[in-house]
Amino acid sequence: MVVLLSLTWGAPQPVKALPTMAYSFMRYMSAIDRSGQELGFWDKVTYSLALAGSHTKKAAVRQGRS
């Protein structure tokens, strides 16, 4: 566990953003499921990835890391 944490300290920015993006992806997938939209699995994945990626980019811009 400590080794994994130490690897992320010096990790490039995209690696550090991965947990945030994964959390956002799951949140968007869940929201799409609850919305009642008739979408296929891959449509849900595509929209969730797009939304999660845009959320991560906005957070980086707000922190001045763009």
PDB file of C-alpha atoms in Angstrom:
ATOM      1  CA  MET A   1       0.000   0.000   0.000  1.00  0.00           C
ATOM      2  CA  VAL A   2       2.773   2.442   0.913  1.00  0.00           C
ATOM      3  CA  VAL A   3       4.581   1.606  -2.312  1.00  0.00           C
ATOM      4  CA  LEU A   4       1.502   2.443  -4.365  1.00  0.00           C
ATOM      5  CA  LEU A   5       1.067   5.741  -2.577  1.00  0.00           C
ATOM      6  CA  SER A   6       4.708   6.655  -3.049  1.00  0.00           C
ATOM      7  CA  LEU A   7       4.443   5.949  -6.777  1.00  0.00           C
ATOM      8  CA  THR A   8       1.573   8.421  -7.148  1.00  0.00           C
ATOM      9  CA  TRP A   9       3.490  11.251  -5.436  1.00  0.00           C
ATOM     10  CA  GLY A  10       5.820  11.614  -8.392  1.00  0.00           C
ATOM     11  CA  ALA A  11       3.286  10.508 -10.983  1.00  0.00           C
ATOM     12  CA  PRO A  12       2.432  12.677 -13.961  1.00  0.00           C
ATOM     13  CA  GLN A  13      -0.798  14.664 -13.786  1.00  0.00           C
ATOM     14  CA  PRO A  14      -3.011  12.277 -15.828  1.00  0.00           C
ATOM     15  CA  VAL A  15      -2.225   9.436 -13.418  1.00  0.00           C
ATOM     16  CA  LYS A  16      -3.188  11.580 -10.439  1.00  0.00           C
ATOM     17  CA  ALA A  17      -6.466  12.553 -12.138  1.00  0.00           C
ATOM     18  CA  LEU A  18      -7.477   8.921 -12.733  1.00  0.00           C
ATOM     19  CA  PRO A  19      -9.214   8.288  -9.364  1.00  0.00           C
ATOM     20  CA  THR A  20     -11.240  11.488  -9.747  1.00  0.00           C
ATOM     21  CA  MET A  21     -12.208  10.582 -13.292  1.00  0.00           C
ATOM     22  CA  ALA A  22     -13.147   7.019 -12.284  1.00  0.00           C
ATOM     23  CA  TYR A  23     -15.369   8.326  -9.485  1.00  0.00           C
ATOM     24  CA  SER A  24     -17.023  10.811 -11.853  1.00  0.00           C
ATOM     25  CA  PHE A  25     -17.495   8.087 -14.475  1.00  0.00           C
ATOM     26  CA  MET A  26     -19.317   5.847 -12.002  1.00  0.00           C
ATOM     27  CA  ARG A  27     -21.430   8.755 -10.796  1.00  0.00           C
ATOM     28  CA  TYR A  28     -22.482   9.609 -14.360  1.00  0.00           C
ATOM     29  CA  MET A  29     -23.190   5.951 -15.217  1.00  0.00           C
ATOM     30  CA  SER A  30     -25.425   5.711 -12.174  1.00  0.00           C
ATOM     31  CA  ALA A  31     -27.218   8.958 -13.042  1.00  0.00           C
ATOM     32  CA  ILE A  32     -27.855   7.801 -16.604  1.00  0.00           C
ATOM     33  CA  ASP A  33     -29.296   4.520 -15.292  1.00  0.00           C
ATOM     34  CA  ARG A  34     -31.615   6.401 -12.931  1.00  0.00           C
ATOM     35  CA  SER A  35     -32.722   8.843 -15.640  1.00  0.00           C
ATOM     36  CA  GLY A  36     -34.782   6.225 -17.436  1.00  0.00           C
ATOM     37  CA  GLN A  37     -33.200   6.930 -20.819  1.00  0.00           C
ATOM     38  CA  GLU A  38     -33.320   4.045 -23.286  1.00  0.00           C
ATOM     39  CA  LEU A  39     -29.590   3.814 -24.024  1.00  0.00           C
ATOM     40  CA  GLY A  40     -27.412   0.826 -24.780  1.00  0.00           C
ATOM     41  CA  PHE A  41     -24.477  -0.094 -22.564  1.00  0.00           C
ATOM     42  CA  TRP A  42     -21.831   1.381 -24.880  1.00  0.00           C
ATOM     43  CA  ASP A  43     -23.818   4.621 -25.257  1.00  0.00           C
ATOM     44  CA  LYS A  44     -23.867   4.963 -21.473  1.00  0.00           C
ATOM     45  CA  VAL A  45     -20.131   4.281 -21.304  1.00  0.00           C
ATOM     46  CA  THR A  46     -19.400   6.821 -24.042  1.00  0.00           C
ATOM     47  CA  TYR A  47     -21.472   9.597 -22.472  1.00  0.00           C
ATOM     48  CA  SER A  48     -20.141   8.868 -18.990  1.00  0.00           C
ATOM     49  CA  LEU A  49     -16.520   8.975 -20.178  1.00  0.00           C
ATOM     50  CA  ALA A  50     -17.101  12.227 -22.045  1.00  0.00           C
ATOM     51  CA  LEU A  51     -18.748  13.853 -19.050  1.00  0.00           C
ATOM     52  CA  ALA A  52     -16.176  12.539 -16.571  1.00  0.00           C
ATOM     53  CA  GLY A  53     -13.329  13.761 -18.787  1.00  0.00           C
ATOM     54  CA  SER A  54     -14.819  17.223 -19.060  1.00  0.00           C
ATOM     55  CA  HIS A  55     -15.294  17.341 -15.273  1.00  0.00           C
ATOM     56  CA  THR A  56     -11.649  16.417 -14.694  1.00  0.00           C
ATOM     57  CA  LYS A  57     -10.446  19.033 -17.191  1.00  0.00           C
ATOM     58  CA  LYS A  58     -12.549  21.763 -15.507  1.00  0.00           C
ATOM     59  CA  ALA A  59     -11.096  20.866 -12.103  1.00  0.00           C
ATOM     60  CA  ALA A  60      -7.539  21.097 -13.472  1.00  0.00           C
ATOM     61  CA  VAL A  61      -8.230  24.497 -15.040  1.00  0.00           C
ATOM     62  CA  ARG A  62      -9.709  25.788 -11.773  1.00  0.00           C
ATOM     63  CA  GLN A  63      -6.552  24.720  -9.938  1.00  0.00           C
ATOM     64  CA  GLY A  64      -4.348  26.393 -12.529  1.00  0.00           C
ATOM     65  CA  ARG A  65      -2.886  23.175 -13.935  1.00  0.00           C
ATOM     66  CA  SER A  66      -4.401  23.176 -17.456  1.00  0.00           C
TER      67      SER A  66
END
